Each structure stands twice: as C-alpha cells, then as structure tokens.
XYZ file of C-alpha atoms in Angstrom:
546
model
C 0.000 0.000 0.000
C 1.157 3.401 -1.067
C 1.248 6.552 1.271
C -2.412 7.926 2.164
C -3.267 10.714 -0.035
C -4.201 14.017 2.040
C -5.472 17.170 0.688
C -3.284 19.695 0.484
C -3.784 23.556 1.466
C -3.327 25.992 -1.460
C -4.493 28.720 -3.269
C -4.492 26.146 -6.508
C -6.839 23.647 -4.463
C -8.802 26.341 -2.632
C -9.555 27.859 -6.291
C -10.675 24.706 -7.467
C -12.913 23.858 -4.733
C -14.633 27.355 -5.885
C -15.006 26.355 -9.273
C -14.700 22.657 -10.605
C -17.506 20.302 -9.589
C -16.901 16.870 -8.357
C -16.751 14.216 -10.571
C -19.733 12.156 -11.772
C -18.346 8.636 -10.232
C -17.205 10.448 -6.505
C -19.198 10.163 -4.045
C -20.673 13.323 -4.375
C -21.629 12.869 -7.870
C -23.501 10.062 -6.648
C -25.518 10.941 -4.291
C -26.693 13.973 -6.555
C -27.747 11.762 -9.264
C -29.217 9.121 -6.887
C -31.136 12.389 -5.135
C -32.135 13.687 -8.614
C -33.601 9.903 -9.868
C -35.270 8.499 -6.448
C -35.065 10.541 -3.562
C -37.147 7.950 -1.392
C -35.152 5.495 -2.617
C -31.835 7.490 -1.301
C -33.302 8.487 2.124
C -34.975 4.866 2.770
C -30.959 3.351 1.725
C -28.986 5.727 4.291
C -30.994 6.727 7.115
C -30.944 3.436 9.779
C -34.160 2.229 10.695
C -32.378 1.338 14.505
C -32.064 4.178 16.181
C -28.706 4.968 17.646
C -28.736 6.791 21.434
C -28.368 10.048 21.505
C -25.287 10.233 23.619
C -23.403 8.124 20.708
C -24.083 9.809 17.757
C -22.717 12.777 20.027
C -19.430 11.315 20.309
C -19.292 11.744 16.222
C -19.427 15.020 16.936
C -17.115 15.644 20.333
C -13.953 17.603 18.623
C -14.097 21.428 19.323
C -11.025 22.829 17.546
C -11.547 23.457 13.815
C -9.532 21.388 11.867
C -5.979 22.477 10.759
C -5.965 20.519 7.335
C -8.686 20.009 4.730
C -9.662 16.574 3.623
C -10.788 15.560 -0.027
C -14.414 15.856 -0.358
C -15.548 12.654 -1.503
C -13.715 11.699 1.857
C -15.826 13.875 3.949
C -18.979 13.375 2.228
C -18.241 9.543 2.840
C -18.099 10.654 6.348
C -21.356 12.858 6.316
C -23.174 9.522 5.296
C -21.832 7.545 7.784
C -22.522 10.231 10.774
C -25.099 12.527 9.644
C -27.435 11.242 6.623
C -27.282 8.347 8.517
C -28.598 9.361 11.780
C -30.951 11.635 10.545
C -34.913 11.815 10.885
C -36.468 10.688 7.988
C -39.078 13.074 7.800
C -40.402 12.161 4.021
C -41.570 8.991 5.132
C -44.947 8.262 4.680
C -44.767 6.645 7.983
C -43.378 9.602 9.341
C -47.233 10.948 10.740
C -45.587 12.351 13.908
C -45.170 16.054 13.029
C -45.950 19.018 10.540
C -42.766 18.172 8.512
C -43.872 16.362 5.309
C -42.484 14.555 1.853
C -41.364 17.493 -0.514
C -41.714 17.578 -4.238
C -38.909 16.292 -6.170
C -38.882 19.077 -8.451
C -37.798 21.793 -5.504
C -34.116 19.762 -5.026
C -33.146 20.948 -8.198
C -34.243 24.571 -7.505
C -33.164 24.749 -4.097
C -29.459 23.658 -5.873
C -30.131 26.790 -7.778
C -30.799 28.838 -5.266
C -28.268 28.356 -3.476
C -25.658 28.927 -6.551
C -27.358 32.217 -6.825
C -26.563 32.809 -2.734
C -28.653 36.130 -2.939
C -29.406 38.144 -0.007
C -32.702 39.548 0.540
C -31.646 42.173 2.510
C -30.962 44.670 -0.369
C -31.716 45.135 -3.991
C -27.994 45.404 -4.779
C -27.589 41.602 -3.711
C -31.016 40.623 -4.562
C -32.461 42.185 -7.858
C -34.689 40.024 -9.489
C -35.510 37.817 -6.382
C -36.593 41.184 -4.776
C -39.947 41.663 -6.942
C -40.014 38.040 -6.755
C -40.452 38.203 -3.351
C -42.731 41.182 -3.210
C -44.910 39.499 -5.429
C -45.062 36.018 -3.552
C -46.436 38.304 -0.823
C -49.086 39.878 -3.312
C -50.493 36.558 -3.655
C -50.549 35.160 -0.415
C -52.037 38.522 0.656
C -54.707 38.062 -2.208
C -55.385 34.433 -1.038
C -56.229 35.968 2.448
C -57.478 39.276 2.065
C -58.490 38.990 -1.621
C -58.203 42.677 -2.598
C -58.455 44.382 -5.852
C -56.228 44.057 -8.450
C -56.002 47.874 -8.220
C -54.809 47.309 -5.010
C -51.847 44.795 -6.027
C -50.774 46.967 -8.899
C -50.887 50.139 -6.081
C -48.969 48.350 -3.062
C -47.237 45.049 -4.351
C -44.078 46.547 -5.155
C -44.133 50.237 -3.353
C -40.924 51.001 -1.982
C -42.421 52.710 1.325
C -44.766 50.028 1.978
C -44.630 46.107 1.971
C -47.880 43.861 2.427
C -45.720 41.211 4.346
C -42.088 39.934 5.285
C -40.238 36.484 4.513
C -38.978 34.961 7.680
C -37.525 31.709 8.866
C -40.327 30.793 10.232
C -44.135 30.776 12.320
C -41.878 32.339 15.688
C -40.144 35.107 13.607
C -43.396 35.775 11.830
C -45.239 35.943 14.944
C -43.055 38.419 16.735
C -43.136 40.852 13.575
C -46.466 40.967 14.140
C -46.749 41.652 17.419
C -43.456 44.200 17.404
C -46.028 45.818 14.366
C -48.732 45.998 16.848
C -46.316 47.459 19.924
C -44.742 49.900 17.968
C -48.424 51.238 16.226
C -50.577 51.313 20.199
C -47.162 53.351 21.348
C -46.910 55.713 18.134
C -45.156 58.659 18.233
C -47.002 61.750 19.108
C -46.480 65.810 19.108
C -44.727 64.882 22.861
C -44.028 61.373 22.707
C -41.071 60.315 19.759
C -42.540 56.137 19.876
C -41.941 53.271 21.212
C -38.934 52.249 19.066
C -37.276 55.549 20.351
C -37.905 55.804 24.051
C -38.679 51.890 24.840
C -41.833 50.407 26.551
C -41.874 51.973 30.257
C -42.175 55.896 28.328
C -44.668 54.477 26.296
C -46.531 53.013 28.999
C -46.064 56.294 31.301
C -47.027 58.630 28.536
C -50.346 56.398 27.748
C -51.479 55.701 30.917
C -51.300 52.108 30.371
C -49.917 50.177 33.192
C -49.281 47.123 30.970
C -49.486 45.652 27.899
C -51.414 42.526 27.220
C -51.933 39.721 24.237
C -54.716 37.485 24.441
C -54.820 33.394 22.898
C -56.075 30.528 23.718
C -54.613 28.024 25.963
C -53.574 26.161 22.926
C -51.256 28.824 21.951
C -47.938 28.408 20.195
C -44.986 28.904 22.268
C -43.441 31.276 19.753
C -46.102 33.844 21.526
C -44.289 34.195 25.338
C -40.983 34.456 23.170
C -42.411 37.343 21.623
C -43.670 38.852 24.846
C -40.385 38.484 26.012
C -37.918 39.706 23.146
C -40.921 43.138 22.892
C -39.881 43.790 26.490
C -44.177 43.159 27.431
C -43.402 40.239 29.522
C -44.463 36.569 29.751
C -47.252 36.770 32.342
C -48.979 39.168 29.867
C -49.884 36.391 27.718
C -52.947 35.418 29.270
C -54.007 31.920 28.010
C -57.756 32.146 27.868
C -59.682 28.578 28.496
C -60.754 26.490 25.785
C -64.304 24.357 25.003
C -64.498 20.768 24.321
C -63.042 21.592 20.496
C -60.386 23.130 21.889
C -60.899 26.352 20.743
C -60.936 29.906 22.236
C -64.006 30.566 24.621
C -65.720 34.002 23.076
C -67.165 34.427 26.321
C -64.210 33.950 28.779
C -62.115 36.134 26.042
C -64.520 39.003 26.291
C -64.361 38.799 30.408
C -60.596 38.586 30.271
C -60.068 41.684 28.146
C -62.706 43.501 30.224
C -60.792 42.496 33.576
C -57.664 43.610 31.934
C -58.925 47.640 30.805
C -60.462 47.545 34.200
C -57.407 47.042 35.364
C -55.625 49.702 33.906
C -53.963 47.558 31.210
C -54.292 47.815 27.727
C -55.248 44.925 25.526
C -52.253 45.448 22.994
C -53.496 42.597 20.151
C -55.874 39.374 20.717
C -54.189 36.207 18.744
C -56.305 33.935 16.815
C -55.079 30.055 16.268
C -55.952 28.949 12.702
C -54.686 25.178 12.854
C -53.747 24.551 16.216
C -50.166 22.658 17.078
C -51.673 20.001 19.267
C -54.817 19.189 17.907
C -55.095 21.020 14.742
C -58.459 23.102 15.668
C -59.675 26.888 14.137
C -60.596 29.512 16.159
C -63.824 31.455 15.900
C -62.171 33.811 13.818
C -65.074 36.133 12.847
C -65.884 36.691 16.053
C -62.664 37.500 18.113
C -61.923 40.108 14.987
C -65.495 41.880 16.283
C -63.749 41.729 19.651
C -60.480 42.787 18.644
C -62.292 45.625 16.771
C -64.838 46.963 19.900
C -61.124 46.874 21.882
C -59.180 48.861 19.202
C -56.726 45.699 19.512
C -54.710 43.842 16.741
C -55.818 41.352 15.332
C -53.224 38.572 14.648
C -54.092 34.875 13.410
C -51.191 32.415 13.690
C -52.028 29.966 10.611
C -48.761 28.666 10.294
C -50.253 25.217 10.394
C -53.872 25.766 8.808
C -53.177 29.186 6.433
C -52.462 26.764 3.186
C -56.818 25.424 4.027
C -57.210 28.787 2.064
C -56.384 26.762 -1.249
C -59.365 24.622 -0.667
C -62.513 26.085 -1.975
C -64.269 23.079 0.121
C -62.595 23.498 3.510
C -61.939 27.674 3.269
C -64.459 28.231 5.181
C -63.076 26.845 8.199
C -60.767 29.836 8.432
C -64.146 32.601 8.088
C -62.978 35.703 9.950
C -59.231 35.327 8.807
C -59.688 38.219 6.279
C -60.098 40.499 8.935
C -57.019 39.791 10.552
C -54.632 42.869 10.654
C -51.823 40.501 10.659
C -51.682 36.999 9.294
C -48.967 34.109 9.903
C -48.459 31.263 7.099
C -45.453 28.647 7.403
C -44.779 27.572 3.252
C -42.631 24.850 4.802
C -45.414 22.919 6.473
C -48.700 22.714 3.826
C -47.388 24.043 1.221
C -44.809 21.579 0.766
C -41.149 23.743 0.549
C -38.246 22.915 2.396
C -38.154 24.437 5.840
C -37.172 28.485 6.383
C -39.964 29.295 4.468
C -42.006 31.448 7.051
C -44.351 34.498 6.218
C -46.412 37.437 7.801
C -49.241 39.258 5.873
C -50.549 42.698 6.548
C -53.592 43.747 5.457
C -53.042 47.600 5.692
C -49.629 48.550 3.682
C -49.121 51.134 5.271
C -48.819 48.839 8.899
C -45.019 47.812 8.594
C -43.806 51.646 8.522
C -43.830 50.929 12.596
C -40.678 49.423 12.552
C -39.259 50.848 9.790
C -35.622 50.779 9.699
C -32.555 52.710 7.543
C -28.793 53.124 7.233
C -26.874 54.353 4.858
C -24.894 51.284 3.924
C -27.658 49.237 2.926
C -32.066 49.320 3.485
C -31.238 52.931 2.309
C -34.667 55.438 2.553
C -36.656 55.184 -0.994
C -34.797 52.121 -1.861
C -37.072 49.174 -2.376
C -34.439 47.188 -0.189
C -36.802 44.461 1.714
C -34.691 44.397 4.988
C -36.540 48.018 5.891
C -39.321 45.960 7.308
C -38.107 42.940 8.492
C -36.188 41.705 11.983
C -33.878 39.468 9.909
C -31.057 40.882 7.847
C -29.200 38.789 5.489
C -31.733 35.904 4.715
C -31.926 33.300 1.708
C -34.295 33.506 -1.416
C -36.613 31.140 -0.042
C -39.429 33.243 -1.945
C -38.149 31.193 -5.096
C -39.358 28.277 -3.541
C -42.971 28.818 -2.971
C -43.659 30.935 -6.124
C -42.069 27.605 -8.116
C -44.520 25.868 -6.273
C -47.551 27.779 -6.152
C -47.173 28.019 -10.284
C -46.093 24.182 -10.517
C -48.661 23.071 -8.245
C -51.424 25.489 -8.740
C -54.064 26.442 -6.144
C -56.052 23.298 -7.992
C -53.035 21.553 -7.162
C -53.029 22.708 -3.139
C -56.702 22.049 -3.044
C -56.121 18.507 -4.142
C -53.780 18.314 -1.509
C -55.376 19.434 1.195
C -58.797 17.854 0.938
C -57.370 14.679 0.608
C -55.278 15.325 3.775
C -58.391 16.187 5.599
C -60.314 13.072 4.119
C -57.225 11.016 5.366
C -57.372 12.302 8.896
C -61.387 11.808 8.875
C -60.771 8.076 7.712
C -58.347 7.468 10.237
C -60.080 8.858 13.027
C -63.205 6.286 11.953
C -60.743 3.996 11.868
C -59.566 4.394 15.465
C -63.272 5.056 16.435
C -63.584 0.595 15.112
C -60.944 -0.840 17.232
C -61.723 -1.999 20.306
C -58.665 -0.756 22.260
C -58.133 2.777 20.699
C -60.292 5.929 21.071
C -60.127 8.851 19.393
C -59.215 12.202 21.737
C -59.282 15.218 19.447
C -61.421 14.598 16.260
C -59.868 16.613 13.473
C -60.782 19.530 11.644
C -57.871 19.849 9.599
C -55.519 16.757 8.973
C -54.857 16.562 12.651
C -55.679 14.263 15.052
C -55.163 12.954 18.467
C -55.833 9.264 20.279
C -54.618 6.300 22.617
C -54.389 2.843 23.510
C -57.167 1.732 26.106
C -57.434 -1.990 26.932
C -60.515 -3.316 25.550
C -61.773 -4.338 28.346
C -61.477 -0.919 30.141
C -62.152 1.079 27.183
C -66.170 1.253 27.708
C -66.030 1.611 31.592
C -63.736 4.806 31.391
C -66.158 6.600 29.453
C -68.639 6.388 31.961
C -65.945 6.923 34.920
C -66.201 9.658 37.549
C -63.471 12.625 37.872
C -62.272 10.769 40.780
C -62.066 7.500 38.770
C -60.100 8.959 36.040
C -57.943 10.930 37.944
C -56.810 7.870 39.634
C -56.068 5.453 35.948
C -54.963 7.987 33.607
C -51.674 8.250 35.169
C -50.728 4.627 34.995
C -52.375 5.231 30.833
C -49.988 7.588 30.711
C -46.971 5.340 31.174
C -48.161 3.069 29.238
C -48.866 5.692 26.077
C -45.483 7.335 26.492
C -43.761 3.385 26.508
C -45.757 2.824 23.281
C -44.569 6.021 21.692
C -41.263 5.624 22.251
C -41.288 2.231 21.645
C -42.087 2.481 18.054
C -40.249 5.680 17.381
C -37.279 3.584 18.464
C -38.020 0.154 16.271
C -37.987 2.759 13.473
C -40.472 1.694 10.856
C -43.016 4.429 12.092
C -43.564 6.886 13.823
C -46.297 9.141 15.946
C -45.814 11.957 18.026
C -46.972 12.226 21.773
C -48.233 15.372 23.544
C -50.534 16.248 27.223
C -53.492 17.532 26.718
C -56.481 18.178 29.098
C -59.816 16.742 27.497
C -63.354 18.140 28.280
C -64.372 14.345 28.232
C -62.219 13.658 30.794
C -62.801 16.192 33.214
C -59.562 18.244 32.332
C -57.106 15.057 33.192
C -54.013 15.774 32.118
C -53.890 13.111 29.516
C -50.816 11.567 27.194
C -52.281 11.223 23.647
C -50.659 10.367 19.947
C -50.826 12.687 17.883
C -50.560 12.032 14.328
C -50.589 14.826 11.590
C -51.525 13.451 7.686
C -50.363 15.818 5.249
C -47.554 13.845 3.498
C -49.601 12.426 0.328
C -47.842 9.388 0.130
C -49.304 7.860 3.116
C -51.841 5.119 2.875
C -54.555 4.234 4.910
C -52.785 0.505 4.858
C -49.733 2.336 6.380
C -52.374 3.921 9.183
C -53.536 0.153 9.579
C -50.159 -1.026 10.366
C -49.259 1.593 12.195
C -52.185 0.697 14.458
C -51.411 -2.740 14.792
C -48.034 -1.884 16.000
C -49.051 -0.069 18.753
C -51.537 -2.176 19.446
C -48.641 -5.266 19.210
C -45.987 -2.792 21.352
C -48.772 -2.295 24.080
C -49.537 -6.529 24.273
C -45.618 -6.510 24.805
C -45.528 -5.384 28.096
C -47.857 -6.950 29.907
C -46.611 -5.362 33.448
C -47.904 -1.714 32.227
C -51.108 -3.252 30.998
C -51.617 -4.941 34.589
C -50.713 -1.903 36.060
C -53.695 0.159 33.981
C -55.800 -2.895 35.338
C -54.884 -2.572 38.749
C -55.410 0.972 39.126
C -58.812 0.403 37.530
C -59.682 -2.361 40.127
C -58.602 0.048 42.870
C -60.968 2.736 41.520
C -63.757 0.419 41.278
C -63.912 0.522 37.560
C-alpha cells in the first residue's frame, strides 16, 4: 500500500474547490444523481431504521477545535453519510405521521441547488435584484389568497418602496413576533410629545399612555413562539394570558370578552388578541369572525397564527373553516409545512400597507430610505431567497393543485379517526378539523367503563395510561419503521385530566390508509408486549372500582 493521499492547502486547491464540480463517479456525484432519480429510494438506503442513542451519535461530533488541514471531499462526504445522513430523521416517510414536517416535491431539489448557486441576499436590492420583486410578489399573492383585494390594489402596493404587504422569515416564531413588534410599535406611536416606542422603549410608552401594561390574548392552545415574543418586545411573559378552551379546543368568546374587560379595568391595555388557525396540538380553528369583532370593539390587533392551517385557504371546500381570517390585521403562514417547501420558508401578511412603517428601519450602507431594499421591514437581515421556492410551487402546483392536496389530507385524517373510532382498544381524543388528530391505547376491556368513569375515577387510571402511552410512543419511534408523536393535553371528556395522547398529523400524500392500519397494529402489538404496564392500567382500575 502506497502513502495515504491528504489534501493539500493551497491557493491552486482552494480555487478549485470554488469552481470545478466533483466528478460524476465520486461520491458526491452520486448521491446527486441518486437524489435527482429516487429521492425515497436514497433516504430509505442511508438513514438506519435502529435508532442509535443520543449520547453516541454525540461522540461523532465531540472535537471542538476546527480542523488544521482540509480533507478531499468525496472523503468527507463519505463521512457525512456515515454520521449525519445516517442518523438523521427521515421526515419524508410516509410513515413519518408524527409532526408538521412532510415529503417534498422532487422538483424543488433541483431549484433549491439553484438557489443556493445564486446565494442572494434579501436584505438589499444590490444583492437581490430580481428575487426582490419576486419576493414582493409572492407576498401579493398570499395577501390576495387571504385578504383577496383588488387588483387595483396589487398593482398600487405590491411593489411600493415605502410600503410592503408582508415579510419572509424563517419561520411561524419570527413571523409571529413581527407581528406583534407591528402591533407594539403602532398602540405606542409617536405623538407631538411622545417620539414612539422604538425611540424611548416600553416603560415611556406606557407612562405617557397611561397604560400600566401591555397585554396579548390566545387561547390556551397557543404556540410557544407567543411568550418568546412577549419576552424579546420587552411586554413580559405573564402578559400572555391563556384564555380557556371548550371541548373543540378552541378559544371561549365568552371567557375572552371577560378577560379583556378584567384587563382595561385594570388599567392595562389589551395590545393585540391572537387567533389560532390550525392549532399545534390538535389542529383546531378559532372562531375567527368573532374575536376580529372583539379585537375591533377593543381597538386591539388582530393577529391569526395559521402557520399550520393558512395553506386550508387553497381549498374552496374546507376555506371556510378559516371565516374571519380576512379580517385579521396581521396573518402568519409557514410555506414549509402545507405548502410543501423545504423548511425556512415562514411568512407574515398585513392587510393595511401602510402597517409595517412601525418598525421601519434605515442606514446608509444598505435598506437605504426610498430604496425598495426588503430588509426596511423585516427583523432578519441577510436571509436566503426562499421566496423562489414557494412561487415555483404555487405556479407548478397550482391552487387546484393545493386544493387537491389538502382535501385529501383532511379526508385522510377523517378516515383514520373512523378507523380508530372501530378498534376496540383505541379511542379517538381530538377529532380533526384539519388533517390533525389525536388518540390512545385503552385496553378493551377498560375502554367502555372509562367513558362512563367519575373525575375521581379517572384521575386515579390515567396516570398509569400515561406510562403506558409514552412506553408505546417511544417504543415504536425507536423500532424505526413508524412513527407518531406524543403530547398532554387536558380533554373536556375527561374532566380536564391531564392526559398523554398520539398525535398524528396526515399531510404527506404518500401515506396510505394501509400504512395507518399497520401503524395501528403496532401499537396495538408494542402495548400486548408489556404486559406489566397493561396490569398496572388494570390494577389501578380495580382500585378505583372501575
């Protein structure tokens, strides 16, 4: 055997790093033309069904000094299949029901290649011209499948340099804190005495108001993204108030309108109210239409987080679910979740233009005043083209397309549910309204005799249920064929119990109700496996007289 070959460090190497691709027979070369001919094929072939422990795959990744000399790429891209591809989630599976990360469309790999050759930065015209008025007009028609204005108003607003009708973001958390910095920085405006918000910071803009705090208002089911905004806008977390939820689990009009009374009463001012359009947990739509005539008596924002549920729009059948969301002064949609892009693809909508000039920001470098530069009205700076993306897919795809999508989604989640509903030792928790759903495991024999239990009954089995869903759950996430996520909820039915449920979301089209079948019959094999949990459920059931 000859000396090992190492790569050497030069300007002649570094330069051809820059600008000769890798041959078509490295490894490299490979894996792009295996990607471009069958990505399932590629992802089912390198990422291990086992599951490796955590604590190992961290040892792959235990060295903290940067390396002093460069290795060969087809060498370290051997390496990146062994330690990373390898122990990676595979998240296009259509077994992979556990989360609101789906299959993506073969054609984006190609174009996400090109994007990233293009490495423009949204920040500025000068580094992003054409994807600029790509962008702005992305936003046009999200805004139009929301607010469905004129097309006098597109041709008016779409690509004014002073205004914007929305912002590109990584994601639903960035999204949602725009929106709610937007409705901070217009309730503290700047007056004749009073220079804003964004000038002399929340406790002057309190003081000069006569507020003594700030508050947002959103349902218990809330996204967590929400106290993160509270925080970072300086309003604090305890002024998120989490109003209660009805059996559906969706905001309680009545308890919302007593809440924002208490608060004004209070000497507080109800800064925005937060409507959920596709809730995390269980996937459930918020009266929309009538917290926006709440929002409007209180002279609040509006703001609906539809990260999840915002692509529903598409569907002329199922658009209805979302009636009110037009009225929103501020709208959040996630492309990366149902509409199928890679993820980083986040959005906020305004309906009023003229909204964003709150926290409008210059400098003379760059985002310069007049300039159409798209970092004047966002929180990020330098940011990807991810706009390429979704317009790609929206004209690929079509809104025909979506709709196809999404109703068969929702039909998928409605079968499975009745599916659940048939077995003798499942029941259903959260029925879905969108393609979201939520259930457990019940013996059969206990299943009937629960749903006539007391409070006091179920208090004292559900937390021995509870071990025995989480075992289940992590069971089959670990035998690695399929996989379901797990979350707590607190069911009407079951007297507010703190409950562990599966929670399965539907959206990637290439799973089958046969898959949801076997998927069932997993758990249901994974549960008869450990027959010192089941006793346990039994036991606790005996001792509560059930």
């Amino acid at each position: 055997m000859g000396p090992k070959l190492t790569a050497e460090v030069s300007m002649e190497s570094l330069f051809r790093i820059f600008t000769v691709p890798e041959a078509p027979d490295s490894t490299l070369g490979k894996i792009e033309r295996h990607l471009s001919e069958n990505l399932e094929d590629f992802l089912s072939s390198h990422i291990v069904a086992q599951e490796r422990p955590l604590h190992e795959i961290e040892q792959d990744f235990a060295a903290s000094g940067i390396p002093e000399q460069p290795e060969f790429v087809s060498t370290h891209t051997e390496k990146l299949l062994h330690t990373l591809v390898a122990q990676s989630v595979h998240t296009a599976s259509p077994r992979f029901i556990g989360h609101m990360t789906s299959a993506l469309p073969y054609f984006l790999l190609p174009l996400a290649k090109l994007m990233v050759g293009l490495n423009q930065n949204l920040v500025k015209i000068e580094t992003s011209k054409a994807f600029t008025p790509l962008e702005r007009q992305v936003l046009g028609m999200m805004h139009h499948l929301v607010y469905g204005e004129s097309e006098a108003f597109y041709t008016r607003w779409m690509h004014n340099a002073d205004h914007s009708l929305g912002a590109f973001c990584s994601g639903g958390t960035i999204a949602n804190i725009t929106a709610l910095w937007v409705a901070r920085n217009n309730l503290l405006a700047p007056s004749d005495q009073f220079a804003g918000v964004s000038a002399e910071g929340l406790p002057a803009g309190l003081q000069y108001y006569g507020y003594n705090r700030l508050v947002i208002l959103v349902s218990e089911r809330g996204h967590y993204s929400l106290s993160k905004a509270a925080d970072v806008l300086g309003i604090g977390r305890k002024n998120i108030i989490a109003v209660p939820t009805d059996a559906e689990n969706r905001i309680q009009i009545d308890a919302l309108r007593r809440i924002a009374d208490e608060v004004e009463q209070g000497g507080g001012r109800v800064m925005a109210i937060v409507g959920i359009a596709g809730t995390t947990e269980t996937g459930h739509v918020d009266p929309l239409n009538e917290m926006a005539d709440i929002a409007q008596s209180l002279e609040a924002h509006f703001h609906v987080d539809a990260a999840w549920g915002g692509a529903t729009l598409m569907s002329e059948k199922h658009r209805p679910l979302l009636h009110g969301i037009e009225r929103a002064d501020s709208v959040t949609i996630d492309a990366h979740k149902q509409m199928y892009v890679p993820m980083g693809a986040g959005m906020v909508l305004f309906k009023d233009p003229a909204l964003v000039n709150a926290i409008e920001h210059h400098a003379e470098y760059v985002i310069r005043r007049g300039s159409k530069d798209l970092g004047s009205h966002t929180i990020e700076g330098s940011r990807p083209g991810m706009a390429m993306l979704v317009y790609s897919a929206l004209h690929v795809m079509g809104r025909r397309g979506y709709e196809l999508l999404i109703n068969t989604s929702i039909d998928k989640a409605h079968f499975f549910a009745g599916f659940i509903e048939r077995q003798p030792d499942f029941e259903v928790v959260t029925h879905p309204e969108l393609c979201l759903l939520t259930y457990r495991y019940i013996p059969r024999s206990l299943k009937k005799r629960l749903q006539a239990a007391t409070p006091e009954q179920i208090a004292q089995v559900t937390p021995s249920l509870n071990v025995l869903t989480k075992y289940i759950q992590k069971t089959q996430r670990e035998n690695g064929r399929s996989f379901v996520s797990r979350t707590k909820l607190t069911p009407a039915q079951y007297h507010r119990e703190p409950t562990l449920v599966f929670r399965t979301v539907l959206a990637n089209p290439l799973t089958s109700e046969k898959m949801l079948a076997e998927i069932i019959e997993e758990q249901r094999t994974i549960a008869e496996s450990a027959p010192s949990l089941l006793q346990r459920v039994m036991d606790a059931a005996t001792e509560a007289g059930l």
